[in-house]
């Protein structure tokens, strides 16, 4: 299959990630079929897409006409067969459960046309862990998006044991066509690239927070205003080069033995999970939230992200 042959895209799972991935492909001009287990979830997803598109228009990312145009390209169905029967490309964004994904991939393999490429948005598993039962292992691949998927530009592409270069090349071209920044991961390891880096950071952040080294507000502020500020423009390896490798070598020699190397998340975090303190969605996590505050944070976040996207990436693409 060539890029020009891709016309219909199906997204399985319409949650936090699925709705934003569907939106991206619809905005990129593709017919998108969105599947989930209930109509209520699918209707919520459509409402979220409309709200996201309105934020895009408010921030002059798209015109107001494009809101309805993009929405008109999206259909929803709880019937998997109907959703994928004519799909050229499928992205699975259902729950992070290997058994659910294995079952879905076997079903997708049966119900999709032979040409269809099957991608998964898993954030930790390898595609061969759950797609090895399909008869199209040359056409299964991971495309790992980041939340919010309709805004964050990078998507990691990770091959399975038998995925062909032709599949990766096509998926790479497809993601570029819809305005994403695809990154090829050369070695299929759990967590891939970005999440391994993120997890190394959060292990230390949780440890410092629980040690009381600074308040939660100050930890977030310190990261946002220091290496967080830099990282949107210069990556960590370029940062080392600019500061001098010998300095980073000396500091790492001193600090590596002192930073957390825990193989378990802290007990305090486990207790939060057990107490249902899951963050904004439950009203309490590290901070407390009302629904109104949560909505305000998301609106402000998306406005700032869109501004950054426009400045850092959009202008360079056109
Ligand atoms: P979510 O819980 O918000 O959404 C998952 C959706 O999948 C739900 O609406 C659920 O009803 C649906 N679903 C479950 N089983 C299904 C089935 N058999 N058929 C169709 N739909 C089904 O989860 P999410 O955060 O969107 O995560 C989805 C995937 O993306 C996971 O694999 C996750 O690890 C990955 N991911 C998440 C993030 C993130 O920040 N949330 C980032 C990158 C990748």
mmCIF file of N, CA, C and O in Angstrom, residues 228-283:
data_model
loop_
_atom_site.group_PDB
_atom_site.id
_atom_site.type_symbol
_atom_site.label_atom_id
_atom_site.label_comp_id
_atom_site.label_asym_id
_atom_site.label_seq_id
_atom_site.Cartn_x
_atom_site.Cartn_y
_atom_site.Cartn_z
ATOM 1 N N UNK A 228 12.974 22.425 31.999
ATOM 2 C CA UNK A 228 11.735 22.352 31.222
ATOM 3 C C UNK A 228 11.677 23.482 30.210
ATOM 4 O O UNK A 228 11.295 23.298 29.061
ATOM 5 N N UNK A 229 12.083 24.658 30.642
ATOM 6 C CA UNK A 229 12.093 25.839 29.766
ATOM 7 C C UNK A 229 13.029 25.605 28.581
ATOM 8 O O UNK A 229 12.708 25.910 27.440
ATOM 9 N N UNK A 230 14.203 25.024 28.879
ATOM 10 C CA UNK A 230 15.198 24.787 27.826
ATOM 11 C C UNK A 230 14.774 23.692 26.863
ATOM 12 O O UNK A 230 14.996 23.788 25.660
ATOM 13 N N UNK A 231 14.176 22.619 27.439
ATOM 14 C CA UNK A 231 13.986 21.401 26.648
ATOM 15 C C UNK A 231 13.067 21.555 25.440
ATOM 16 O O UNK A 231 13.194 20.800 24.481
ATOM 17 N N UNK A 232 12.143 22.506 25.492
ATOM 18 C CA UNK A 232 11.260 22.675 24.327
ATOM 19 C C UNK A 232 12.062 23.157 23.114
ATOM 20 O O UNK A 232 11.637 22.969 21.984
ATOM 21 N N UNK A 233 13.223 23.753 23.364
ATOM 22 C CA UNK A 233 14.016 24.287 22.244
ATOM 23 C C UNK A 233 15.297 23.507 21.979
ATOM 24 O O UNK A 233 15.712 23.375 20.836
ATOM 25 N N UNK A 234 15.968 23.040 23.031
ATOM 26 C CA UNK A 234 17.199 22.263 22.795
ATOM 27 C C UNK A 234 17.133 20.968 23.597
ATOM 28 O O UNK A 234 16.839 20.974 24.790
ATOM 29 N N UNK A 235 17.404 19.862 22.924
ATOM 30 C CA UNK A 235 17.302 18.546 23.566
ATOM 31 C C UNK A 235 18.413 18.325 24.588
ATOM 32 O O UNK A 235 19.366 19.107 24.668
ATOM 33 N N UNK A 236 18.310 17.233 25.367
ATOM 34 C CA UNK A 236 19.278 17.007 26.444
ATOM 35 C C UNK A 236 20.704 16.766 25.952
ATOM 36 O O UNK A 236 21.666 17.146 26.634
ATOM 37 N N UNK A 237 20.858 16.155 24.797
ATOM 38 C CA UNK A 237 22.224 15.877 24.330
ATOM 39 C C UNK A 237 22.897 17.151 23.809
ATOM 40 O O UNK A 237 24.075 17.400 24.071
ATOM 41 N N UNK A 238 22.111 17.985 23.115
ATOM 42 C CA UNK A 238 22.658 19.274 22.667
ATOM 43 C C UNK A 238 22.980 20.139 23.890
ATOM 44 O O UNK A 238 24.005 20.843 23.913
ATOM 45 N N UNK A 239 22.127 20.040 24.926
ATOM 46 C CA UNK A 239 22.379 20.784 26.167
ATOM 47 C C UNK A 239 23.755 20.402 26.746
ATOM 48 O O UNK A 239 24.528 21.260 27.169
ATOM 49 N N UNK A 240 24.063 19.107 26.752
ATOM 50 C CA UNK A 240 25.377 18.647 27.263
ATOM 51 C C UNK A 240 26.508 19.265 26.447
ATOM 52 O O UNK A 240 27.496 19.756 26.997
ATOM 53 N N UNK A 241 26.347 19.234 25.132
ATOM 54 C CA UNK A 241 27.394 19.783 24.256
ATOM 55 C C UNK A 241 27.602 21.273 24.515
ATOM 56 O O UNK A 241 28.735 21.759 24.544
ATOM 57 N N UNK A 242 26.483 21.988 24.688
ATOM 58 C CA UNK A 242 26.599 23.441 24.862
ATOM 59 C C UNK A 242 27.241 23.801 26.200
ATOM 60 O O UNK A 242 27.960 24.792 26.307
ATOM 61 N N UNK A 243 26.983 22.979 27.223
ATOM 62 C CA UNK A 243 27.539 23.287 28.544
ATOM 63 C C UNK A 243 28.955 22.729 28.710
ATOM 64 O O UNK A 243 29.712 23.192 29.565
ATOM 65 N N UNK A 244 29.311 21.734 27.915
ATOM 66 C CA UNK A 244 30.624 21.092 28.040
ATOM 67 C C UNK A 244 30.462 19.701 28.652
ATOM 68 O O UNK A 244 29.989 19.571 29.781
ATOM 69 N N UNK A 245 30.858 18.681 27.889
ATOM 70 C CA UNK A 245 30.663 17.292 28.338
ATOM 71 C C UNK A 245 31.414 17.024 29.642
ATOM 72 O O UNK A 245 30.955 16.275 30.504
ATOM 73 N N UNK A 246 32.601 17.682 29.810
ATOM 74 C CA UNK A 246 33.413 17.384 31.007
ATOM 75 C C UNK A 246 32.678 17.819 32.275
ATOM 76 O O UNK A 246 32.775 17.171 33.318
ATOM 77 N N UNK A 247 31.906 18.922 32.169
ATOM 78 C CA UNK A 247 31.151 19.384 33.349
ATOM 79 C C UNK A 247 30.073 18.363 33.699
ATOM 80 O O UNK A 247 29.919 17.975 34.858
ATOM 81 N N UNK A 248 29.336 17.933 32.673
ATOM 82 C CA UNK A 248 28.275 16.940 32.916
ATOM 83 C C UNK A 248 28.888 15.643 33.448
ATOM 84 O O UNK A 248 28.293 14.986 34.302
ATOM 85 N N UNK A 249 30.068 15.290 32.947
ATOM 86 C CA UNK A 249 30.729 14.061 33.409
ATOM 87 C C UNK A 249 31.051 14.173 34.901
ATOM 88 O O UNK A 249 30.742 13.279 35.692
ATOM 89 N N UNK A 250 31.629 15.326 35.280
ATOM 90 C CA UNK A 250 32.037 15.502 36.691
ATOM 91 C C UNK A 250 30.819 15.502 37.609
ATOM 92 O O UNK A 250 30.810 14.865 38.657
ATOM 93 N N UNK A 251 29.766 16.235 37.194
ATOM 94 C CA UNK A 251 28.565 16.316 38.048
ATOM 95 C C UNK A 251 27.899 14.932 38.144
ATOM 96 O O UNK A 251 27.458 14.509 39.222
ATOM 97 N N UNK A 252 27.863 14.213 37.032
ATOM 98 C CA UNK A 252 27.201 12.899 37.076
ATOM 99 C C UNK A 252 28.002 11.920 37.944
ATOM 100 O O UNK A 252 27.426 11.097 38.643
ATOM 101 N N UNK A 253 29.315 12.039 37.913
ATOM 102 C CA UNK A 253 30.165 11.151 38.738
ATOM 103 C C UNK A 253 29.854 11.369 40.223
ATOM 104 O O UNK A 253 29.795 10.425 41.014
ATOM 105 N N UNK A 254 29.601 12.626 40.577
ATOM 106 C CA UNK A 254 29.302 12.950 41.971
ATOM 107 C C UNK A 254 27.857 12.595 42.337
ATOM 108 O O UNK A 254 27.581 12.012 43.391
ATOM 109 N N UNK A 255 26.904 12.926 41.406
ATOM 110 C CA UNK A 255 25.481 12.801 41.761
ATOM 111 C C UNK A 255 24.834 11.438 41.467
ATOM 112 O O UNK A 255 23.882 11.055 42.145
ATOM 113 N N UNK A 256 25.335 10.727 40.470
ATOM 114 C CA UNK A 256 24.685 9.443 40.129
ATOM 115 C C UNK A 256 24.516 8.523 41.351
ATOM 116 O O UNK A 256 23.446 7.947 41.546
ATOM 117 N N UNK A 257 25.529 8.397 42.213
ATOM 118 C CA UNK A 257 25.323 7.502 43.370
ATOM 119 C C UNK A 257 24.293 8.050 44.370
ATOM 120 O O UNK A 257 23.831 7.313 45.231
ATOM 121 N N UNK A 258 23.944 9.344 44.253
ATOM 122 C CA UNK A 258 23.057 9.952 45.255
ATOM 123 C C UNK A 258 21.595 10.018 44.820
ATOM 124 O O UNK A 258 20.706 10.174 45.654
ATOM 125 N N UNK A 259 21.335 9.928 43.498
ATOM 126 C CA UNK A 259 19.939 10.035 43.061
ATOM 127 C C UNK A 259 19.243 8.682 43.202
ATOM 128 O O UNK A 259 19.887 7.642 43.324
ATOM 129 N N UNK A 260 17.907 8.722 43.209
ATOM 130 C CA UNK A 260 17.142 7.497 43.468
ATOM 131 C C UNK A 260 17.391 6.433 42.404
ATOM 132 O O UNK A 260 17.398 6.730 41.205
ATOM 133 N N UNK A 261 17.592 5.202 42.861
ATOM 134 C CA UNK A 261 17.654 4.086 41.909
ATOM 135 C C UNK A 261 16.621 3.023 42.305
ATOM 136 O O UNK A 261 16.791 1.839 42.051
ATOM 137 N N UNK A 262 15.528 3.505 42.933
ATOM 138 C CA UNK A 262 14.498 2.593 43.440
ATOM 139 C C UNK A 262 13.875 1.762 42.318
ATOM 140 O O UNK A 262 13.646 2.267 41.223
ATOM 141 N N UNK A 263 13.611 0.501 42.613
ATOM 142 C CA UNK A 263 12.947 -0.370 41.635
ATOM 143 C C UNK A 263 11.452 -0.478 41.888
ATOM 144 O O UNK A 263 10.754 -1.233 41.247
ATOM 145 N N UNK A 264 10.965 0.260 42.862
ATOM 146 C CA UNK A 264 9.531 0.267 43.208
ATOM 147 C C UNK A 264 9.065 1.712 43.303
ATOM 148 O O UNK A 264 9.805 2.557 43.824
ATOM 149 N N UNK A 265 7.823 2.015 42.886
ATOM 150 C CA UNK A 265 7.310 3.366 43.153
ATOM 151 C C UNK A 265 7.212 3.557 44.669
ATOM 152 O O UNK A 265 7.019 2.577 45.401
ATOM 153 N N UNK A 266 7.329 4.796 45.191
ATOM 154 C CA UNK A 266 7.287 5.003 46.638
ATOM 155 C C UNK A 266 5.966 4.524 47.246
ATOM 156 O O UNK A 266 4.920 4.582 46.599
ATOM 157 N N UNK A 267 6.055 4.077 48.497
ATOM 158 C CA UNK A 267 4.883 3.600 49.231
ATOM 159 C C UNK A 267 3.807 4.680 49.261
ATOM 160 O O UNK A 267 2.605 4.396 49.124
ATOM 161 N N UNK A 268 4.236 5.936 49.425
ATOM 162 C CA UNK A 268 3.278 7.053 49.519
ATOM 163 C C UNK A 268 2.439 7.157 48.246
ATOM 164 O O UNK A 268 1.252 7.495 48.307
ATOM 165 N N UNK A 269 3.021 6.866 47.116
ATOM 166 C CA UNK A 269 2.273 6.935 45.853
ATOM 167 C C UNK A 269 1.287 5.762 45.802
ATOM 168 O O UNK A 269 0.129 5.921 45.401
ATOM 169 N N UNK A 270 1.726 4.585 46.250
ATOM 170 C CA UNK A 270 0.809 3.433 46.284
ATOM 171 C C UNK A 270 -0.402 3.752 47.171
ATOM 172 O O UNK A 270 -1.536 3.448 46.826
ATOM 173 N N UNK A 271 -0.127 4.412 48.299
ATOM 174 C CA UNK A 271 -1.235 4.748 49.220
ATOM 175 C C UNK A 271 -2.214 5.713 48.571
ATOM 176 O O UNK A 271 -3.422 5.626 48.778
ATOM 177 N N UNK A 272 -1.690 6.659 47.785
ATOM 178 C CA UNK A 272 -2.577 7.601 47.083
ATOM 179 C C UNK A 272 -3.482 6.836 46.107
ATOM 180 O O UNK A 272 -4.681 7.101 46.006
ATOM 181 N N UNK A 273 -2.893 5.888 45.393
ATOM 182 C CA UNK A 273 -3.672 5.106 44.425
ATOM 183 C C UNK A 273 -4.755 4.325 45.167
ATOM 184 O O UNK A 273 -5.927 4.325 44.770
ATOM 185 N N UNK A 274 -4.360 3.692 46.286
ATOM 186 C CA UNK A 274 -5.331 2.891 47.057
ATOM 187 C C UNK A 274 -6.453 3.764 47.635
ATOM 188 O O UNK A 274 -7.584 3.337 47.770
ATOM 189 N N UNK A 275 -6.113 5.023 47.953
ATOM 190 C CA UNK A 275 -7.117 5.939 48.533
ATOM 191 C C UNK A 275 -7.967 6.610 47.452
ATOM 192 O O UNK A 275 -8.831 7.437 47.755
ATOM 193 N N UNK A 276 -7.690 6.290 46.197
ATOM 194 C CA UNK A 276 -8.471 6.885 45.106
ATOM 195 C C UNK A 276 -8.082 8.327 44.815
ATOM 196 O O UNK A 276 -8.829 9.065 44.179
ATOM 197 N N UNK A 277 -6.905 8.728 45.293
ATOM 198 C CA UNK A 277 -6.422 10.095 45.003
ATOM 199 C C UNK A 277 -5.638 10.039 43.695
ATOM 200 O O UNK A 277 -4.412 9.964 43.675
ATOM 201 N N UNK A 278 -6.395 10.052 42.592
ATOM 202 C CA UNK A 278 -5.791 9.749 41.288
ATOM 203 C C UNK A 278 -5.474 10.995 40.469
ATOM 204 O O UNK A 278 -5.137 10.899 39.297
ATOM 205 N N UNK A 279 -5.627 12.151 41.067
ATOM 206 C CA UNK A 279 -5.330 13.371 40.325
ATOM 207 C C UNK A 279 -6.589 14.138 39.983
ATOM 208 O O UNK A 279 -7.638 13.960 40.613
ATOM 209 N N UNK A 280 -6.478 14.978 38.927
ATOM 210 C CA UNK A 280 -7.571 15.900 38.590
ATOM 211 C C UNK A 280 -8.919 15.194 38.447
ATOM 212 O O UNK A 280 -9.947 15.703 38.890
ATOM 213 N N UNK A 281 -8.901 13.990 37.848
ATOM 214 C CA UNK A 281 -10.191 13.315 37.576
ATOM 215 C C UNK A 281 -10.930 12.898 38.843
ATOM 216 O O UNK A 281 -12.141 12.666 38.812
ATOM 217 N N UNK A 282 -10.223 12.769 39.987
ATOM 218 C CA UNK A 282 -10.927 12.426 41.236
ATOM 219 C C UNK A 282 -10.979 13.627 42.185
ATOM 220 O O UNK A 282 -11.398 13.504 43.335
ATOM 221 N N UNK A 283 -10.514 14.785 41.710
ATOM 222 C CA UNK A 283 -10.569 16.002 42.534
ATOM 223 C C UNK A 283 -9.385 16.140 43.480
ATOM 224 O O UNK A 283 -9.177 17.195 44.073
#
